[in-house]
Coordinates of C-alpha atoms and ligand atoms in Angstrom, one line a residue:
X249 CA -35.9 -25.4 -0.4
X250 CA -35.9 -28.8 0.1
X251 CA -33.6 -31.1 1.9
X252 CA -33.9 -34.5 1.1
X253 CA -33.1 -37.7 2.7
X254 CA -29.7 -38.3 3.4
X255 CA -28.7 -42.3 2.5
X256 CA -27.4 -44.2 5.5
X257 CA -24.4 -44.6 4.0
X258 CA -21.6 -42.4 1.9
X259 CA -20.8 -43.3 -1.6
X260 CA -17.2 -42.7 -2.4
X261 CA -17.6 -40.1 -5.6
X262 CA -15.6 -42.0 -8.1
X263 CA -14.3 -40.7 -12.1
X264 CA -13.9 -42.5 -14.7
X265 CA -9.8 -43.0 -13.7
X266 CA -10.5 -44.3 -10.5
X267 CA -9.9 -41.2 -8.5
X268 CA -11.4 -40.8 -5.1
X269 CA -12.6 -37.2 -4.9
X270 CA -11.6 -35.9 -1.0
X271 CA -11.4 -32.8 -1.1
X272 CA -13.3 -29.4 -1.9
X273 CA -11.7 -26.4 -2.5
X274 CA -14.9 -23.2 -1.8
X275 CA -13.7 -20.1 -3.5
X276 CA -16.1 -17.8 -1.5
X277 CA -14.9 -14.3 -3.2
X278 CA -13.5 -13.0 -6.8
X279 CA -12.2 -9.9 -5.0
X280 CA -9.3 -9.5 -3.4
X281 CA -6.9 -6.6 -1.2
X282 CA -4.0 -7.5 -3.4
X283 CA -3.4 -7.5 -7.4
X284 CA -0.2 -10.2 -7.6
X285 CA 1.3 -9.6 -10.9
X286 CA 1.1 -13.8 -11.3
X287 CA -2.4 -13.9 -10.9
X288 CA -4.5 -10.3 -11.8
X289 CA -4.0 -7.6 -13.8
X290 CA -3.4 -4.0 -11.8
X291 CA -6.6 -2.4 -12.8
X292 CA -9.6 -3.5 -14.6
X293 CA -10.8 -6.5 -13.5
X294 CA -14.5 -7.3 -13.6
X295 CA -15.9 -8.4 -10.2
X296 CA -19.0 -10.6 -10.4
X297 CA -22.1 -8.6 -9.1
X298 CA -22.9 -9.2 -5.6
X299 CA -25.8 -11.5 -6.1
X300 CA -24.2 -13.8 -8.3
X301 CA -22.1 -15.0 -5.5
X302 CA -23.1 -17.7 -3.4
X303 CA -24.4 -17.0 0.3
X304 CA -22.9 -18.6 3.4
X305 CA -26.2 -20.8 3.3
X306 CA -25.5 -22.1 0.1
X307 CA -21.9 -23.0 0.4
X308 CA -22.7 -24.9 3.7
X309 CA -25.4 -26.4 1.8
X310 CA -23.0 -28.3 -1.3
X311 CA -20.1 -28.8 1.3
X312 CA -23.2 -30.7 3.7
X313 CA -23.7 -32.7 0.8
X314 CA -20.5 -33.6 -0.6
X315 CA -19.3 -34.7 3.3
X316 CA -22.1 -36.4 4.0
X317 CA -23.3 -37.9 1.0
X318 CA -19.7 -38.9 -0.7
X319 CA -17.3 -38.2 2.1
X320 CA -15.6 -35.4 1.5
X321 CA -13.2 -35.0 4.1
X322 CA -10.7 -31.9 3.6
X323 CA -12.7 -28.6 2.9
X324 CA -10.6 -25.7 1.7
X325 CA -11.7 -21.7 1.3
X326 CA -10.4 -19.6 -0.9
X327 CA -10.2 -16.9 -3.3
X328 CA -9.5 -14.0 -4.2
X329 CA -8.5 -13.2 -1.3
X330 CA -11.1 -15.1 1.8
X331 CA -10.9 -12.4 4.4
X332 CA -11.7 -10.1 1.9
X333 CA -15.9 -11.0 2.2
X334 CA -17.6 -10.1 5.7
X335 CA -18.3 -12.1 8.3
X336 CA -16.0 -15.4 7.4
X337 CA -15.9 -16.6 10.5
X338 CA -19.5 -17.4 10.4
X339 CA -19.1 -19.3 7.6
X340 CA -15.7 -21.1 8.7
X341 CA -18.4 -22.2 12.1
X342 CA -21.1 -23.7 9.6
X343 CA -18.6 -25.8 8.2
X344 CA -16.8 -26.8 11.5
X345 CA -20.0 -28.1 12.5
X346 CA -20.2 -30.8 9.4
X347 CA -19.6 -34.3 10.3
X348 CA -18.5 -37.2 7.7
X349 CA -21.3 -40.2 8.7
X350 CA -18.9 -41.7 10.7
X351 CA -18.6 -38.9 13.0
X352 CA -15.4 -37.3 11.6
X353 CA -15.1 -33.5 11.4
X354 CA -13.7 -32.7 7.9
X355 CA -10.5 -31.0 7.6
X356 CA -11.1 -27.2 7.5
X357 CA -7.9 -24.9 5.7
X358 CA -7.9 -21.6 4.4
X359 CA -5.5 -20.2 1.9
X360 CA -5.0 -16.1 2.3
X361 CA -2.5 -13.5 1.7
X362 CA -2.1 -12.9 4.9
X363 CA -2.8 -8.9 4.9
X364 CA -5.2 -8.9 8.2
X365 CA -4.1 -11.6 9.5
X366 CA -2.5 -9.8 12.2
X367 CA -6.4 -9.2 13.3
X368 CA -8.5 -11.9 12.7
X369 CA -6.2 -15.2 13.4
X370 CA -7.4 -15.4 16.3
X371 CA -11.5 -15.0 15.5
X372 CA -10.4 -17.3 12.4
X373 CA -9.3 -20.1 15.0
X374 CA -12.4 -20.0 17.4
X375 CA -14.6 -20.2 14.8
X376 CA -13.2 -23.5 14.1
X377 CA -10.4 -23.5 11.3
X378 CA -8.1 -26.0 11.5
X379 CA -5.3 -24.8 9.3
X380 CA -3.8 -21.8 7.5
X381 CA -1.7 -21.7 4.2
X382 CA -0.6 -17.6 3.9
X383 CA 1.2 -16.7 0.5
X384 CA 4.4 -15.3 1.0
X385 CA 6.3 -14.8 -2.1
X386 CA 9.9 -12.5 -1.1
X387 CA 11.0 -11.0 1.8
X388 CA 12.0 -7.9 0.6
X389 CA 9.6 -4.9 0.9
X390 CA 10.3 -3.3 -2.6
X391 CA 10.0 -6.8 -3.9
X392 CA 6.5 -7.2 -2.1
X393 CA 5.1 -3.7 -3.8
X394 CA 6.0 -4.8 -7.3
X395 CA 4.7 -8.5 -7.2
X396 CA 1.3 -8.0 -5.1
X397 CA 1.3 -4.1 -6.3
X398 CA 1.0 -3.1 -2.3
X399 CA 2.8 -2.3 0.2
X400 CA 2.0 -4.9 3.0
X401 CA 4.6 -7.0 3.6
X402 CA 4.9 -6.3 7.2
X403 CA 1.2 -6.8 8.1
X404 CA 1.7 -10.2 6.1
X405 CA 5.0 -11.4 8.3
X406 CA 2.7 -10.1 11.3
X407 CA -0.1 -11.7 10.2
X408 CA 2.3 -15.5 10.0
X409 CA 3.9 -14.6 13.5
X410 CA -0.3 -14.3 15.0
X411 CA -1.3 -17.2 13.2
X412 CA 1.2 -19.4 14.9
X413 CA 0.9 -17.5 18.3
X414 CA -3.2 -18.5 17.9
X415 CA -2.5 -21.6 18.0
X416 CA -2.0 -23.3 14.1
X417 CA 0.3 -25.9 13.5
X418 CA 1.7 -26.0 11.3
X419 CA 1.4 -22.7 9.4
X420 CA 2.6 -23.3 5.8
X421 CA 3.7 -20.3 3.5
X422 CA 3.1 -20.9 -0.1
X423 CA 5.9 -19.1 -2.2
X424 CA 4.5 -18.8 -6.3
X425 CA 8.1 -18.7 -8.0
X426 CA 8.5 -16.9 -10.9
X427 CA 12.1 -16.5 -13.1
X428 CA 13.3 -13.4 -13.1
X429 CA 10.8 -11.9 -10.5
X430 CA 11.7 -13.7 -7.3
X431 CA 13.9 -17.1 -8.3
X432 CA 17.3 -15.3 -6.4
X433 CA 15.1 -15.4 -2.9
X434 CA 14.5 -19.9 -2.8
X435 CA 17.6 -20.1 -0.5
X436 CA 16.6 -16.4 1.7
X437 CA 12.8 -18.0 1.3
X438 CA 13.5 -21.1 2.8
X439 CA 16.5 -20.2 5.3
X440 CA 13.4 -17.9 6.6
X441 CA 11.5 -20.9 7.0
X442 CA 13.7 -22.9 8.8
X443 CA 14.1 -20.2 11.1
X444 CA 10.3 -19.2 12.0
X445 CA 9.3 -22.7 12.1
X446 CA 6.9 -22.9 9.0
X447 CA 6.8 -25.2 6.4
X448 CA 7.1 -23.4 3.2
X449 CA 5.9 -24.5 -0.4
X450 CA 7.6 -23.1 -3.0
X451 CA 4.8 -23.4 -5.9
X452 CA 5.8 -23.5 -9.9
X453 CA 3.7 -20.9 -12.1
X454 CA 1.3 -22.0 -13.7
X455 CA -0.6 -20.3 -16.8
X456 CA -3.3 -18.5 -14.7
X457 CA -2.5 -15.1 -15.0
X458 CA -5.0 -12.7 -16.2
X459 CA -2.5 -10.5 -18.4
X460 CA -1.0 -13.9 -20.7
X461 CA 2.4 -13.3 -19.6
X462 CA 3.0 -17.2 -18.1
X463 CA 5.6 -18.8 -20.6
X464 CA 7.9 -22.1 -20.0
X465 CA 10.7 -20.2 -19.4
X466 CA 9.4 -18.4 -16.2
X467 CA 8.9 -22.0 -14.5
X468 CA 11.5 -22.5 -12.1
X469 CA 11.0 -26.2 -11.6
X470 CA 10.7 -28.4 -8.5
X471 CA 14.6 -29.8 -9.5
X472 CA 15.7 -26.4 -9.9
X473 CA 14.4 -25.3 -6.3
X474 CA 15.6 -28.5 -4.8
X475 CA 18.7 -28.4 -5.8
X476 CA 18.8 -25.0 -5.1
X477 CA 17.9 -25.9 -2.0
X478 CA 20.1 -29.0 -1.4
X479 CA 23.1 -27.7 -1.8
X480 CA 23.1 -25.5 1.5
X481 CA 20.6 -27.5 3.4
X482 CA 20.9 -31.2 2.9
X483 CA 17.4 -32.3 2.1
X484 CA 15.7 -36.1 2.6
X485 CA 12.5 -36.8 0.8
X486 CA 9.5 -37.3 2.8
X487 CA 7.9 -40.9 1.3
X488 CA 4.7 -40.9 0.0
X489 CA 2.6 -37.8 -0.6
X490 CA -0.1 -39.2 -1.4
X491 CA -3.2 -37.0 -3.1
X492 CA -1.7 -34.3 -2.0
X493 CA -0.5 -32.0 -4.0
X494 CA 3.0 -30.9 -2.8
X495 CA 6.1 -32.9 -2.2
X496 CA 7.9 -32.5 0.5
X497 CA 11.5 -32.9 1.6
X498 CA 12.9 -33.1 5.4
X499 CA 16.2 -30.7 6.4
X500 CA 19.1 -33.3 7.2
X501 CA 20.0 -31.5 10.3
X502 CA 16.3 -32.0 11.3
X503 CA 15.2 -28.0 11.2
X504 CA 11.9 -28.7 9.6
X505 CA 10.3 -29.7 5.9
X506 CA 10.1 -27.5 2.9
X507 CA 7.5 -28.8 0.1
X508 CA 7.2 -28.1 -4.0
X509 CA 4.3 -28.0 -6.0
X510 CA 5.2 -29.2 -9.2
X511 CA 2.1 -28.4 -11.2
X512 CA 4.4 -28.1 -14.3
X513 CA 7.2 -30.0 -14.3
X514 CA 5.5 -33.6 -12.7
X515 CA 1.8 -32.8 -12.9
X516 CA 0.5 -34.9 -9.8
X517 CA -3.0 -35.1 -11.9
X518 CA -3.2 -38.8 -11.7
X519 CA -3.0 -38.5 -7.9
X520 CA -6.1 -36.1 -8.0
X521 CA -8.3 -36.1 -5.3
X522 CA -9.6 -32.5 -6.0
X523 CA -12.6 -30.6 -7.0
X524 CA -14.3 -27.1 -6.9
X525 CA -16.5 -24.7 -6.6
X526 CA -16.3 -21.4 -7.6
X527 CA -17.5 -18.0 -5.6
X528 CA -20.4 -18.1 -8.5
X529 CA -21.7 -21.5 -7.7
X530 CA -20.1 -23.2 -10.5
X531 CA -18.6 -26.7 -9.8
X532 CA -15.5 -27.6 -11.7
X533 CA -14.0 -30.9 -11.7
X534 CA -10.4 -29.2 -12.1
X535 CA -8.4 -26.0 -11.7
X536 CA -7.6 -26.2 -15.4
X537 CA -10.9 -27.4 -16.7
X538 CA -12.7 -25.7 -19.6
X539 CA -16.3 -26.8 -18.6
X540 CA -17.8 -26.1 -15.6
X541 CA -21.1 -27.4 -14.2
X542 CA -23.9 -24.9 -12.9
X543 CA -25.0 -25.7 -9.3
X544 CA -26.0 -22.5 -8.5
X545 CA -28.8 -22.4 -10.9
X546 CA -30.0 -25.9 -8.9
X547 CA -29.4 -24.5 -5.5
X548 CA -31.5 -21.1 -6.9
X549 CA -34.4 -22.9 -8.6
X550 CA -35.5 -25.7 -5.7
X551 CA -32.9 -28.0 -6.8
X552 CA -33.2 -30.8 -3.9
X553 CA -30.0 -32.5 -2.3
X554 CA -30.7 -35.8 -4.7
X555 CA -30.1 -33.3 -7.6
X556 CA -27.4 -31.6 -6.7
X557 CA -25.6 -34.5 -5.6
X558 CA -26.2 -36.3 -8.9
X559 CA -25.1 -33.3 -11.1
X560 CA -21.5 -33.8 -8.5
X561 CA -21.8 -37.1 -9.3
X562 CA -22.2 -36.4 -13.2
X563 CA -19.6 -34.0 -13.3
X564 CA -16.7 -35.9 -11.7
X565 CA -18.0 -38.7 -14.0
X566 CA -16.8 -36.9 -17.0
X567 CA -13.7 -35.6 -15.1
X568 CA -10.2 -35.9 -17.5
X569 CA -7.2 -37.3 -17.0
X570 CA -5.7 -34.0 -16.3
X571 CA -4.2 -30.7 -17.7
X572 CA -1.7 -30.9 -20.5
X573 CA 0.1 -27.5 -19.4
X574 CA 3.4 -27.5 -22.0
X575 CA 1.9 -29.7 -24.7
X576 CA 0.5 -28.7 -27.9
X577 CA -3.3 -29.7 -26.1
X578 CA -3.4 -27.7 -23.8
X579 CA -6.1 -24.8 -23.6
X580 CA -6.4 -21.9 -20.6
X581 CA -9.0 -21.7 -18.7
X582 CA -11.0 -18.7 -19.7
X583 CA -11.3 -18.0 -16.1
X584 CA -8.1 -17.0 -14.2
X585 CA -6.7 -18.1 -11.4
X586 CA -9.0 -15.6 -8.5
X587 CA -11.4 -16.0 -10.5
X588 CA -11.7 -20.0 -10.0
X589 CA -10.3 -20.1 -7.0
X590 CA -6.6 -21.3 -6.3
Ligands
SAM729 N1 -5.6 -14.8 -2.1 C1 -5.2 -16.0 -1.4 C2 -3.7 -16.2 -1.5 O1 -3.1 -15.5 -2.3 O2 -3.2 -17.0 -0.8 C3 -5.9 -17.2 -1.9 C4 -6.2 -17.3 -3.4 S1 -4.7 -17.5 -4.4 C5 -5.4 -17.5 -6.0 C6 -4.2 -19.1 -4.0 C7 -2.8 -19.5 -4.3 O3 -2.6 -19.4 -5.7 C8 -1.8 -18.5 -3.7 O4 -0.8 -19.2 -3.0 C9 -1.2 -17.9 -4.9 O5 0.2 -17.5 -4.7 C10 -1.3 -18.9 -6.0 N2 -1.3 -18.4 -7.4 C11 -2.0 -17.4 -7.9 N3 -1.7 -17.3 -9.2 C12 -0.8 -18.3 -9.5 C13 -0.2 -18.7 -10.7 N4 -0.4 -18.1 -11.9 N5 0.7 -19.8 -10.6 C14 0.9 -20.4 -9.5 N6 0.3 -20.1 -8.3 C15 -0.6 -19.0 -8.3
SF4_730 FE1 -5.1 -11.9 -4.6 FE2 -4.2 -14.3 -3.9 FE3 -4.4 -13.5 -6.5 FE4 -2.6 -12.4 -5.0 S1 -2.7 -14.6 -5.5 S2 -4.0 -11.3 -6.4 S3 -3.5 -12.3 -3.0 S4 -6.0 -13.8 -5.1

C-alpha cells in the first residue's frame, strides 16, 4: 500500500454550497445488541459478511487523510451499535493519535446504546475518547423491551452513571421521539436530565426505519417538545449552533441545557458540515443520500492517499443541497439507518 506525500498544507474540502466539511462520522459495524423498533426490524436483517467491513487499519487510514489532508476536526464512531465489534478501543487509540497539521487532536465522540457501558467506560476513556452520546429513549422498563426489543434498561442507566464517573463531560443522552410510542415521557425525559446532570437531545424521527413504518404524523416536532418543555421548565435559547446539528436551550433556573434535533421540522442541511463512511467502506456525502462513493474498492486495490483523497474531494463536490424529507422529492435511502450509520 502506498502512502503518499502528505502537502504541507490542509485544503479546506469545499461543495458546491459553500459548506466546509468538519466532521466524519465512521460507522465501524452493521450489527448491533439491540433491534429499536425506529431503526431495525426484529428478525431478519442481513449483516454484511465479515470481510466486507473495513479493518481498524483502513478506517485509520481515510480518517488520517481527511484530518490531515482537509482538516477534519471532529471524528465520530458509530453504528449499529460500536461496542458491538472487538477490540474498539484499539481503534478509538489509532484515532486519538491523529493530529490536524497544526498540531490539533481532532475531536473523538462515540454514539452507543449504552448496553455495556457499565464495563468498558472506563477502557473507552483511556484509550482516548473524548466524548460519549448514549441513546436513551424512556425510562420505563416495559417501555425499554418494546422500543429496543430487550430488556436492558438498567445496564444502560448504569452504563450513563460510569460514563460520567470515568470522567466525560458532558455525557449527552440522545432521546429518538416517536408519537404514540414515547411522546408522554419529554417532561419525565428531561426532568431526568436535569436531575443526573446530562444534557439530553430529544431527536425527531426521521424515515430510516427498516420496516417503512416512519410517517409525518409520528414526528413530534422540536416546537412541540419545547414547548412541552417550556411550560414546566422555563427555557432560554442557547445563540448560535453553528454546524452543529442540535439546538439547544438553557433551563431558566440555571439546572442545565436540553438540545433538539430537528431533522424534520427545520432541516439544519444548509449548516452541514457532515460526511460519512459506512462500516463497508463506502463514503457518503449525506445521511439521506442515494449515491454513495466506493473507497473501499481504492483502499483494497492499491489506491494511494492522492486517490482516495480526490475521490473525497469529488464526492463532496457533487454533494446536494440537502434532504427534502416531507416534500413530494424526497426518496429513502435504500440503506437504513444501522446500516449507514446514524
Ligand atoms: N447504536 C448506537 C445508538 O443507538 O446510539 C449508535 C447508532 S444509532 C443508528 C445512532 C442514533 O440514531 C441513535 O441515537 C438512535 O436513536 C438514532 N436513530 C436510529 N434510528 C432513527 C430514526 N429512524 N430516526 C431518528 N433517529 C434514529
Ligand atoms: Fe441498534 Fe442504535 Fe439502531 Fe437501536 S438505534 S437498533 S441501538 S443501531
Amino acid at each position: 500500500m502506498e502512502a503518499s506525500s502528505t502537502p504541507a498544507q490542509p485544503v479546506d474540502l469545499v461543495d458546491g454550497f459553500g459548506r466546509v466539511v468538519r466532521d466524519l462520522r465512521i460507522s465501524v459495524t452493521d450489527r448491533c445488541n439491540f433491534r429499536c423498533t425506529y431503526c431495525m426490524p426484529a428478525e431478519g436483517m442481513t449483516w454484511l459478511d465479515r470481510a466486507e467491513v473495513l479493518t481498524y487499519e483502513e478506517i485509520e487510514r481515510v480518517a488520517r487523510i481527511c484530518v490531515e489532508r482537509f482538516g477534519v476536526d471532529s471524528l465520530r464512531l458509530t453504528g449499529g451499535e460500536p461496542t458491538v465489534r472487538a477490540h474498539l478501543p484499539l481503534l478509538i487509540s489509532r484515532l486519538a493519535a491523529l493530529r490536524l497539521a497544526d498540531g490539533r487532536t481532532p475531536d473523538l465522540a462515540l454514539t452507543t446504546n449504552g448496553a455495556t457501558l457499565r464495563n468498558i467506560a472506563g477502557e473507552l476513556r483511556d484509550a482516548g475518547l473524548a466524548r460519549i452520546n448514549v441513546s436513551l429513549d424512556t425510562l420505563r422498563r416495559d417501555r425499554f423491551l418494546a422500543m429496543t426489543r430487550r430488556d436492558e434498561l438498567d445496564n444502560v442507566l448504569a452504563g450513563i452513571a460510569e460514563a460520567k464517573t470515568v470522567g466525560f463531560d458532558p455525557v449527552k443522552v440522545n432521546a429518538v421521539i416517536e408519537r404514540g410510542a414515547n411522546d408522554d415521557e419529554i417532561l419525565d425525559l428531561a426532568r431526568w436530565g436535569r436531575d443526573n446532570g446530562v444534557e439530553v437531545r430529544f431527536i425527531e424521527f426521521m424515515p430510516l426505519d427498516a420496516t417503512n413504518e416512519w410517517e409525518r404524523a409520528k414526528v413530534v416536532t422540536q416546537d412541540e417538545i419545547v414547548s412541552t418543555i417550556g411550560a414546566v421548565f422555563p427555557l432560554e435559547p442557547v445563540p448560535a449552533r453553528g454546524a452543529a446539528p442540535a439546538d439547544r436551550w438553557r433551563y431558566a433556573d440555571g439546572r442545565g441545557t436540553v438540545g433538539v434535533i430537528p431533522s424534520v421540522s427545520h432541516p439544519f442541511c444548509g449548516d452541514c458540515d457532515r460526511v460519512r463512511l459506512t462500516s463497508d467502506g463506502q463514503f457518503r456525502t449525506c445521511l439521506f443520500a442515494t449515491d454513495e462513493s466506493d473507497i473501499r474498492a481504492l483502499l483494497r486495490n492499491g489506491g494511494s492517499d492522492d486517490e482516495i483523497a480526490a475521490l473525497v474531494t469529488r464526492a463532496v463536490g457533487a454533494k446536494w443541497a440537502g434532504h427534502q424529507i416531507g416534500q413530494v422529492n424526497f426518496i429513502r435511502p435504500n440503506r437504513t439507518m444501522s446500516q449507514i450509520g446514524g
